[in-house]
């Protein structure tokens, strides 16, 4: 569709049926955002072009803190914050991606070797995703894209995974006939982040963004994880889902993040296994003394967290399926304490003066324990975000108190969106 026609159709609600799965019933503001993105695309890459529009959501980790990289279980959901892209094919192999607020990335679709100087940059993710599709036998051509994100970087909502799923969905749609599944798009995104971007992440973030909705994932078979949609409606539970951004710096924290899977795998290696999901829990506990000498106490404690958290995800799923939100909330709080005491990813031992996550958790406990809410560290941890389920009657005061301590705009009230990575038009 020509860009001018797309703006007209959007303005008159022509795509509202699709948008309800993306942004909920209040589509007017989202339509305006799409129209402004089309206008920005036209200003950057020219008017009168045949365009498509894509969206990929951020994600929230509901249960399973640092279990995915050990091929464990997680509970996750896509959210109503996303990154959108206005895209048009071009006549050559150039790929030009201009993300609002960032320099343009330019590369050639045939130049897909890992480039060390790109580590940690979005161009590396694009190159890695193209390489992932090429490994499946596809050959992508050039395209121009303008992207706009409402998934704040460093907010713990996986802006990087949303970007990976967005690019993967674009390539899958434009050059692969949409033949690859949402899970395969997620796996390609993880490959790009691991190999090209240089971050040893698991697969949860990309899967939650790509598949969409509230999902339980079992990564025991890493090549073909089991993904189950969970039908629980959080909008009817009497609580609001909040993510509190502590605005801590993620600079110099890569070693802290990387140490968690490395130490867990060290424990697994003691038993001749690759990851902890392959180790029997009873066997683990029977060898604590030898493990302490071989791997150190922190690795043992992190393994204890894994076994407890992995089982806890199954209990959370059972509680939600049964409509037992009270039990689910108790399990969320248990997860938070396990992360704090055993996983130890609430603050960095190298930056003990910066404990924004600890402070946010302390405030959540003070505000929510008396009224039956739930709270836990969210995502990678160390300097990121806290997740809370806040009773609706307490929400205004909760937001006011948290933002007084952590800054205006630090407390985000979110909804779970049904759609994952999607082509809107």
CSV table of C-alpha atoms in Angstrom, one decimal:
chain,number,residue,atom,x,y,z
A,1,UNK,CA,0.0,0.0,0.0
A,2,UNK,CA,1.3,3.5,-0.8
A,3,UNK,CA,2.3,5.5,2.2
A,4,UNK,CA,-0.4,8.2,1.5
A,5,UNK,CA,-3.1,5.5,1.4
A,6,UNK,CA,-1.8,3.9,4.6
A,7,UNK,CA,-2.1,7.2,6.4
A,8,UNK,CA,-5.6,7.8,5.2
A,9,UNK,CA,-6.8,4.2,6.1
A,10,UNK,CA,-5.3,4.5,9.5
A,11,UNK,CA,-6.8,7.9,10.2
A,12,UNK,CA,-10.3,6.5,9.5
A,13,UNK,CA,-9.9,3.4,11.6
A,14,UNK,CA,-9.4,1.0,8.7
A,15,UNK,CA,-7.1,-1.3,10.8
A,16,UNK,CA,-8.7,-1.0,14.2
A,17,UNK,CA,-9.7,-4.7,14.2
A,18,UNK,CA,-6.0,-5.7,14.1
A,19,UNK,CA,-4.9,-2.9,16.4
A,20,UNK,CA,-7.2,-4.1,19.3
A,21,UNK,CA,-4.8,-7.1,19.6
A,22,UNK,CA,-1.9,-4.8,19.7
A,23,UNK,CA,-2.9,-1.9,21.9
A,24,UNK,CA,-6.3,-2.7,23.3
A,25,UNK,CA,-9.6,-1.0,22.7
A,26,UNK,CA,-8.2,2.6,22.9
A,27,UNK,CA,-6.8,2.7,19.3
A,28,UNK,CA,-6.9,6.4,18.6
A,29,UNK,CA,-3.6,7.3,20.2
A,30,UNK,CA,-1.9,4.3,18.6
A,31,UNK,CA,-3.2,5.1,15.2
A,32,UNK,CA,-1.7,8.6,15.6
A,33,UNK,CA,1.6,7.1,16.5
A,34,UNK,CA,1.6,4.9,13.4
A,35,UNK,CA,0.7,7.9,11.2
A,36,UNK,CA,3.5,10.0,12.6
A,37,UNK,CA,5.9,7.1,12.0
A,38,UNK,CA,4.8,6.9,8.3
A,39,UNK,CA,5.4,10.6,8.0
A,40,UNK,CA,8.9,10.3,9.5
A,41,UNK,CA,9.6,7.4,7.0
A,42,UNK,CA,8.5,9.6,4.1
A,43,UNK,CA,10.7,12.5,5.3
A,44,UNK,CA,13.7,10.1,5.6
A,45,UNK,CA,13.2,7.7,2.7
A,46,UNK,CA,10.8,9.4,0.3
A,47,UNK,CA,7.1,9.7,-0.4
A,48,UNK,CA,4.9,7.5,-2.6
A,49,UNK,CA,6.5,4.2,-1.7
A,50,UNK,CA,4.8,0.9,-1.1
A,51,UNK,CA,5.1,0.3,2.6
A,52,UNK,CA,4.3,-2.2,5.3
A,53,UNK,CA,4.0,-1.6,9.1
A,54,UNK,CA,5.2,-4.1,11.7
A,55,UNK,CA,5.1,-4.2,15.5
A,56,UNK,CA,6.9,-6.3,18.2
A,57,UNK,CA,6.2,-5.9,21.9
A,58,UNK,CA,8.3,-5.7,25.0
A,59,UNK,CA,7.9,-8.5,27.5
A,60,UNK,CA,7.5,-9.0,31.2
A,61,UNK,CA,8.9,-12.0,33.0
A,62,UNK,CA,6.1,-13.2,35.3
A,63,UNK,CA,7.9,-16.2,36.7
A,64,UNK,CA,11.2,-18.0,36.2
A,65,UNK,CA,14.0,-15.6,37.1
A,66,UNK,CA,17.2,-16.8,35.3
A,67,UNK,CA,15.9,-20.2,34.5
A,68,UNK,CA,15.8,-20.1,30.7
A,69,UNK,CA,19.5,-20.3,30.2
A,70,UNK,CA,19.5,-23.5,32.2
A,71,UNK,CA,16.8,-25.0,29.9
A,72,UNK,CA,14.2,-24.6,32.7
A,73,UNK,CA,10.7,-23.2,32.8
A,74,UNK,CA,9.4,-19.6,32.6
A,75,UNK,CA,6.1,-17.7,32.7
A,76,UNK,CA,6.2,-14.6,30.5
A,77,UNK,CA,4.0,-12.2,28.6
A,78,UNK,CA,4.0,-9.6,25.9
A,79,UNK,CA,3.0,-6.1,26.9
A,80,UNK,CA,1.3,-3.1,25.5
A,81,UNK,CA,4.6,-1.3,24.9
A,82,UNK,CA,6.2,-2.0,21.5
A,83,UNK,CA,8.6,-1.0,18.7
A,84,UNK,CA,7.0,-0.3,15.4
A,85,UNK,CA,8.6,-0.1,11.9
A,86,UNK,CA,7.4,1.4,8.6
A,87,UNK,CA,9.2,-0.6,5.9
A,88,UNK,CA,9.6,-0.5,2.2
A,89,UNK,CA,11.7,-2.8,-0.1
A,90,UNK,CA,14.3,-1.0,-2.2
A,91,UNK,CA,15.9,-1.9,-5.5
A,92,UNK,CA,19.3,-3.2,-4.2
A,93,UNK,CA,20.8,-5.1,-1.3
A,94,UNK,CA,21.2,-2.1,1.0
A,95,UNK,CA,19.4,-2.3,4.4
A,96,UNK,CA,18.9,1.1,6.0
A,97,UNK,CA,17.3,1.3,9.4
A,98,UNK,CA,16.7,4.6,11.1
A,99,UNK,CA,15.5,4.3,14.7
A,100,UNK,CA,14.0,7.4,16.2
A,101,UNK,CA,16.6,9.1,18.3
A,102,UNK,CA,19.6,7.0,17.1
A,103,UNK,CA,22.0,7.1,14.1
A,104,UNK,CA,21.0,5.2,11.0
A,105,UNK,CA,22.3,1.7,10.6
A,106,UNK,CA,23.4,0.7,7.0
A,107,UNK,CA,24.6,-2.6,5.8
A,108,UNK,CA,24.5,-5.0,2.8
A,109,UNK,CA,22.3,-8.0,2.9
A,110,UNK,CA,25.1,-10.2,1.4
A,111,UNK,CA,27.7,-9.0,4.0
A,112,UNK,CA,26.9,-11.2,7.0
A,113,UNK,CA,30.2,-12.0,8.6
A,114,UNK,CA,30.5,-11.3,12.3
A,115,UNK,CA,32.2,-7.9,12.8
A,116,UNK,CA,33.9,-7.4,16.2
A,117,UNK,CA,33.6,-3.6,15.9
A,118,UNK,CA,29.8,-3.9,15.9
A,119,UNK,CA,29.5,-5.8,19.2
A,120,UNK,CA,26.9,-4.2,21.4
A,121,UNK,CA,25.3,-2.3,18.5
A,122,UNK,CA,21.9,-2.7,16.8
A,123,UNK,CA,23.7,-3.2,13.4
A,124,UNK,CA,25.1,-6.4,14.8
A,125,UNK,CA,21.6,-7.7,15.6
A,126,UNK,CA,20.4,-6.9,12.1
A,127,UNK,CA,23.3,-8.7,10.5
A,128,UNK,CA,22.9,-11.7,12.8
A,129,UNK,CA,19.2,-12.0,12.1
A,130,UNK,CA,19.9,-11.9,8.3
A,131,UNK,CA,22.6,-14.6,8.8
A,132,UNK,CA,20.1,-16.7,10.8
A,133,UNK,CA,17.6,-16.7,8.0
A,134,UNK,CA,20.4,-17.4,5.4
A,135,UNK,CA,21.3,-20.5,7.4
A,136,UNK,CA,17.8,-21.7,6.8
A,137,UNK,CA,18.2,-21.3,3.1
A,138,UNK,CA,16.6,-17.8,2.6
A,139,UNK,CA,18.1,-14.9,0.8
A,140,UNK,CA,17.0,-11.5,2.0
A,141,UNK,CA,17.2,-8.3,-0.1
A,142,UNK,CA,17.3,-4.7,0.8
A,143,UNK,CA,14.8,-2.6,2.6
A,144,UNK,CA,14.4,0.8,4.3
A,145,UNK,CA,12.8,1.1,7.7
A,146,UNK,CA,11.9,3.8,10.2
A,147,UNK,CA,11.4,2.5,13.8
A,148,UNK,CA,9.8,4.1,16.8
A,149,UNK,CA,9.9,2.4,20.2
A,150,UNK,CA,7.9,2.9,23.4
A,151,UNK,CA,9.9,0.1,25.1
A,152,UNK,CA,12.3,2.2,27.1
A,153,UNK,CA,16.0,1.0,26.8
A,154,UNK,CA,17.3,-0.4,30.1
A,155,UNK,CA,13.8,-0.7,31.6
A,156,UNK,CA,13.9,-4.5,32.0
A,157,UNK,CA,11.2,-4.9,29.4
A,158,UNK,CA,13.5,-6.2,26.7
A,159,UNK,CA,13.8,-3.5,24.2
A,160,UNK,CA,16.6,-5.4,22.5
A,161,UNK,CA,14.4,-8.6,22.1
A,162,UNK,CA,11.6,-6.5,20.8
A,163,UNK,CA,13.9,-5.0,18.2
A,164,UNK,CA,15.2,-8.5,17.2
A,165,UNK,CA,11.7,-9.9,16.9
A,166,UNK,CA,10.7,-6.8,14.8
A,167,UNK,CA,13.6,-7.3,12.3
A,168,UNK,CA,13.0,-11.0,12.2
A,169,UNK,CA,9.3,-10.5,11.6
A,170,UNK,CA,10.1,-8.0,8.8
A,171,UNK,CA,12.5,-10.4,7.1
A,172,UNK,CA,10.2,-13.4,7.5
A,173,UNK,CA,7.3,-11.5,6.0
A,174,UNK,CA,9.1,-9.7,3.1
A,175,UNK,CA,11.5,-12.4,2.0
A,176,UNK,CA,10.4,-15.7,3.5
A,177,UNK,CA,6.7,-15.7,2.8
A,178,UNK,CA,6.0,-15.8,6.5
A,179,UNK,CA,6.9,-19.5,6.5
A,180,UNK,CA,8.9,-19.5,9.7
A,181,UNK,CA,7.1,-19.8,13.1
A,182,UNK,CA,7.1,-17.2,15.8
A,183,UNK,CA,9.3,-19.5,17.8
A,184,UNK,CA,11.9,-19.8,15.0
A,185,UNK,CA,11.9,-16.0,14.7
A,186,UNK,CA,12.7,-15.8,18.4
A,187,UNK,CA,15.5,-18.4,18.1
A,188,UNK,CA,17.1,-16.4,15.3
A,189,UNK,CA,16.9,-13.3,17.5
A,190,UNK,CA,18.7,-15.1,20.3
A,191,UNK,CA,21.4,-16.3,17.8
A,192,UNK,CA,22.0,-12.8,16.7
A,193,UNK,CA,22.3,-11.5,20.3
A,194,UNK,CA,24.6,-14.3,21.4
A,195,UNK,CA,26.9,-14.5,18.4
A,196,UNK,CA,26.8,-11.1,16.7
A,197,UNK,CA,25.9,-8.7,19.5
A,198,UNK,CA,28.0,-10.5,22.1
A,199,UNK,CA,25.5,-11.0,25.0
A,200,UNK,CA,24.9,-14.6,26.4
A,201,UNK,CA,21.2,-14.3,26.8
A,202,UNK,CA,18.6,-17.1,27.1
A,203,UNK,CA,15.6,-17.5,24.8
A,204,UNK,CA,12.8,-16.2,27.1
A,205,UNK,CA,12.7,-12.6,26.0
A,206,UNK,CA,12.5,-13.2,22.3
A,207,UNK,CA,9.9,-16.0,22.7
A,208,UNK,CA,7.6,-13.9,24.8
A,209,UNK,CA,7.9,-11.0,22.4
A,210,UNK,CA,7.5,-13.1,19.3
A,211,UNK,CA,4.7,-15.5,20.4
A,212,UNK,CA,2.6,-12.9,22.4
A,213,UNK,CA,0.1,-13.2,25.2
A,214,UNK,CA,0.7,-14.9,28.5
A,215,UNK,CA,2.7,-18.1,27.9
A,216,UNK,CA,4.5,-20.8,29.8
A,217,UNK,CA,7.7,-22.0,28.2
A,218,UNK,CA,9.6,-25.2,29.0
A,219,UNK,CA,13.1,-25.0,27.5
A,220,UNK,CA,14.2,-28.6,28.4
A,221,UNK,CA,14.4,-29.3,24.7
A,222,UNK,CA,16.3,-26.2,23.7
A,223,UNK,CA,15.9,-26.8,20.0
A,224,UNK,CA,12.1,-27.1,20.3
A,225,UNK,CA,10.8,-25.6,23.5
A,226,UNK,CA,7.3,-26.3,24.6
A,227,UNK,CA,5.1,-23.1,24.6
A,228,UNK,CA,1.7,-23.1,26.2
A,229,UNK,CA,-0.7,-20.2,26.1
A,230,UNK,CA,-2.3,-19.5,29.5
A,231,UNK,CA,-5.8,-18.1,29.4
A,232,UNK,CA,-5.7,-16.1,32.7
A,233,UNK,CA,-7.1,-12.6,32.3
A,234,UNK,CA,-5.1,-10.3,34.6
A,235,UNK,CA,-7.4,-7.4,33.8
A,236,UNK,CA,-10.1,-9.1,36.0
A,237,UNK,CA,-7.9,-10.0,39.0
A,238,UNK,CA,-8.4,-6.7,40.9
A,239,UNK,CA,-4.7,-5.9,40.6
A,240,UNK,CA,-2.6,-3.8,38.1
A,241,UNK,CA,0.7,-5.0,36.8
A,242,UNK,CA,3.4,-2.4,37.4
A,243,UNK,CA,7.0,-2.3,36.4
A,244,UNK,CA,9.2,0.1,38.5
A,245,UNK,CA,12.3,1.4,36.7
A,246,UNK,CA,15.0,2.1,39.2
A,247,UNK,CA,17.0,4.0,36.5
A,248,UNK,CA,20.2,2.3,37.6
A,249,UNK,CA,23.1,2.3,35.2
A,250,UNK,CA,23.8,-1.0,33.3
A,251,UNK,CA,27.3,0.1,32.5
A,252,UNK,CA,30.0,-2.4,33.5
A,253,UNK,CA,27.3,-5.0,34.6
A,254,UNK,CA,27.9,-7.5,31.8
A,255,UNK,CA,30.3,-9.5,34.0
A,256,UNK,CA,27.6,-9.7,36.7
A,257,UNK,CA,25.0,-10.9,34.2
A,258,UNK,CA,27.3,-13.4,32.6
A,259,UNK,CA,28.4,-14.9,35.9
A,260,UNK,CA,25.0,-16.3,36.7
A,261,UNK,CA,24.7,-18.8,33.8
A,262,UNK,CA,28.5,-19.4,34.0
A,263,UNK,CA,28.3,-20.4,37.7
A,264,UNK,CA,25.1,-22.5,37.2
A,265,UNK,CA,26.8,-24.3,34.4
A,266,UNK,CA,29.8,-24.9,36.6
A,267,UNK,CA,27.6,-26.8,39.0
A,268,UNK,CA,26.0,-28.7,36.2
A,269,UNK,CA,29.5,-29.6,34.9
A,270,UNK,CA,30.3,-31.2,38.3
A,271,UNK,CA,27.7,-33.8,37.4
A,272,UNK,CA,28.9,-34.2,33.8
A,273,UNK,CA,25.9,-32.1,32.5
A,274,UNK,CA,25.7,-28.9,30.5
A,275,UNK,CA,22.9,-27.2,32.3
A,276,UNK,CA,21.1,-27.5,35.7
A,277,UNK,CA,17.8,-28.8,34.2
A,278,UNK,CA,19.7,-32.0,33.4
A,279,UNK,CA,20.8,-32.5,37.0
A,280,UNK,CA,18.6,-34.3,39.6
A,281,UNK,CA,17.8,-32.1,42.6
A,282,UNK,CA,18.3,-34.9,45.1
A,283,UNK,CA,21.7,-35.7,43.6
A,284,UNK,CA,22.6,-32.0,43.8
A,285,UNK,CA,21.7,-31.7,47.5
A,286,UNK,CA,23.6,-34.9,48.3
A,287,UNK,CA,26.8,-33.4,47.0
A,288,UNK,CA,26.7,-29.9,48.6
A,289,UNK,CA,30.0,-30.3,50.5
A,290,UNK,CA,32.0,-31.3,47.4
A,291,UNK,CA,30.3,-28.6,45.3
A,292,UNK,CA,31.3,-25.9,47.7
A,293,UNK,CA,34.9,-26.9,47.4
A,294,UNK,CA,34.7,-27.2,43.6
A,295,UNK,CA,32.5,-24.3,42.5
A,296,UNK,CA,32.3,-21.9,45.5
A,297,UNK,CA,29.3,-21.1,47.7
A,298,UNK,CA,27.7,-18.5,45.4
A,299,UNK,CA,27.4,-21.0,42.6
A,300,UNK,CA,25.8,-23.5,45.0
A,301,UNK,CA,23.3,-20.9,46.2
A,302,UNK,CA,22.4,-19.9,42.6
A,303,UNK,CA,21.8,-23.6,41.8
A,304,UNK,CA,19.5,-23.7,44.9
A,305,UNK,CA,17.6,-20.8,43.4
A,306,UNK,CA,17.2,-22.6,40.0
A,307,UNK,CA,15.7,-25.7,41.5
A,308,UNK,CA,13.2,-23.8,43.6
A,309,UNK,CA,12.3,-21.3,40.9
A,310,UNK,CA,11.9,-23.9,38.2
A,311,UNK,CA,9.4,-25.8,40.3
A,312,UNK,CA,7.7,-22.6,41.3
A,313,UNK,CA,6.9,-21.8,37.7
A,314,UNK,CA,4.8,-24.9,37.4
A,315,UNK,CA,2.9,-24.0,40.6
A,316,UNK,CA,2.3,-20.5,39.3
A,317,UNK,CA,0.8,-22.0,36.1
A,318,UNK,CA,-1.4,-24.3,38.0
A,319,UNK,CA,-2.6,-21.5,40.2
A,320,UNK,CA,-3.5,-19.3,37.3
A,321,UNK,CA,-5.3,-22.1,35.5
A,322,UNK,CA,-7.3,-22.7,38.6
A,323,UNK,CA,-8.1,-19.0,38.9
A,324,UNK,CA,-6.3,-18.9,42.3
A,325,UNK,CA,-4.7,-15.4,42.1
A,326,UNK,CA,-4.0,-15.4,45.8
A,327,UNK,CA,-1.7,-18.4,45.6
A,328,UNK,CA,-0.1,-17.0,42.5
A,329,UNK,CA,0.8,-13.8,44.4
A,330,UNK,CA,2.3,-15.8,47.3
A,331,UNK,CA,4.5,-17.6,44.7
A,332,UNK,CA,5.6,-14.3,43.2
A,333,UNK,CA,6.8,-13.1,46.5
A,334,UNK,CA,8.6,-16.4,47.1
A,335,UNK,CA,10.3,-15.9,43.8
A,336,UNK,CA,11.5,-12.5,44.8
A,337,UNK,CA,13.0,-13.7,48.1
A,338,UNK,CA,14.8,-16.5,46.3
A,339,UNK,CA,16.3,-14.1,43.8
A,340,UNK,CA,17.4,-11.8,46.6
A,341,UNK,CA,18.9,-14.4,48.9
A,342,UNK,CA,20.1,-17.2,46.6
A,343,UNK,CA,20.4,-15.9,43.1
A,344,UNK,CA,21.8,-12.6,44.4
A,345,UNK,CA,21.0,-10.5,41.4
A,346,UNK,CA,19.4,-7.5,43.2
A,347,UNK,CA,22.6,-5.4,43.4
A,348,UNK,CA,26.1,-5.7,42.0
A,349,UNK,CA,28.8,-6.6,44.5
A,350,UNK,CA,31.0,-4.2,42.5
A,351,UNK,CA,28.7,-1.2,43.0
A,352,UNK,CA,27.4,-1.6,46.6
A,353,UNK,CA,26.5,2.1,46.9
A,354,UNK,CA,23.9,1.7,44.0
A,355,UNK,CA,21.0,-0.4,45.3
A,356,UNK,CA,18.0,1.0,43.5
A,357,UNK,CA,16.4,-2.4,43.1
A,358,UNK,CA,16.8,-3.2,46.8
A,359,UNK,CA,15.3,0.2,47.7
A,360,UNK,CA,12.3,-0.4,45.3
A,361,UNK,CA,11.7,-3.8,46.8
A,362,UNK,CA,11.8,-2.4,50.3
A,363,UNK,CA,9.2,0.2,49.4
A,364,UNK,CA,7.0,-2.4,47.7
A,365,UNK,CA,7.1,-4.5,50.8
A,366,UNK,CA,6.1,-1.6,53.0
A,367,UNK,CA,3.2,-0.6,50.7
A,368,UNK,CA,1.9,-3.9,49.4
A,369,UNK,CA,2.4,-6.5,52.2
A,370,UNK,CA,-0.5,-5.0,54.3
A,371,UNK,CA,-2.9,-5.0,51.3
A,372,UNK,CA,-2.1,-8.3,49.8
A,373,UNK,CA,0.0,-7.2,46.8
A,374,UNK,CA,3.0,-9.0,45.3
A,375,UNK,CA,6.5,-7.9,44.2
A,376,UNK,CA,9.8,-9.3,43.0
A,377,UNK,CA,13.0,-8.4,41.1
A,378,UNK,CA,12.2,-8.4,37.4
A,379,UNK,CA,14.4,-9.7,34.5
A,380,UNK,CA,18.2,-9.7,34.7
A,381,UNK,CA,18.4,-7.7,37.9
A,382,UNK,CA,21.3,-5.8,39.4
A,383,UNK,CA,20.3,-2.3,38.2
A,384,UNK,CA,17.0,-2.9,36.4
A,385,UNK,CA,13.4,-3.1,37.4
A,386,UNK,CA,10.9,-4.4,40.0
A,387,UNK,CA,7.6,-6.1,39.1
A,388,UNK,CA,4.6,-5.5,41.3
A,389,UNK,CA,0.9,-6.6,41.3
A,390,UNK,CA,-0.8,-3.7,43.0
A,391,UNK,CA,-4.5,-3.8,44.2
A,392,UNK,CA,-6.4,-1.4,42.0
A,393,UNK,CA,-7.7,0.6,45.0
A,394,UNK,CA,-4.1,1.3,46.1
A,395,UNK,CA,-2.7,2.0,42.7
A,396,UNK,CA,-2.7,5.9,42.8
A,397,UNK,CA,-1.0,6.0,46.1
A,398,UNK,CA,1.5,3.3,45.1
A,399,UNK,CA,2.5,5.2,42.0
A,400,UNK,CA,2.8,8.5,43.9
A,401,UNK,CA,5.0,7.0,46.5
A,402,UNK,CA,7.3,5.1,44.2
A,403,UNK,CA,7.8,8.1,41.9
A,404,UNK,CA,8.5,10.4,44.8
A,405,UNK,CA,11.4,8.1,45.7
A,406,UNK,CA,12.6,7.0,42.3
A,407,UNK,CA,11.6,9.8,39.9
A,408,UNK,CA,8.6,10.9,37.9
A,409,UNK,CA,7.7,8.3,35.2
A,410,UNK,CA,9.5,5.5,37.0
A,411,UNK,CA,6.4,3.5,37.6
A,412,UNK,CA,4.7,2.0,34.5
A,413,UNK,CA,1.3,0.4,34.6
A,414,UNK,CA,1.1,-2.2,31.9
A,415,UNK,CA,-1.4,-4.5,30.2
A,416,UNK,CA,-0.7,-7.9,28.5
A,417,UNK,CA,-1.3,-7.8,24.8
A,418,UNK,CA,-2.5,-10.8,22.8
A,419,UNK,CA,-0.4,-10.2,19.7
A,420,UNK,CA,3.4,-11.0,19.5
A,421,UNK,CA,5.5,-9.9,16.5
A,422,UNK,CA,3.0,-8.9,13.8
A,423,UNK,CA,2.6,-7.3,10.4
A,424,UNK,CA,-0.2,-4.7,10.9
A,425,UNK,CA,-0.5,-3.7,7.2
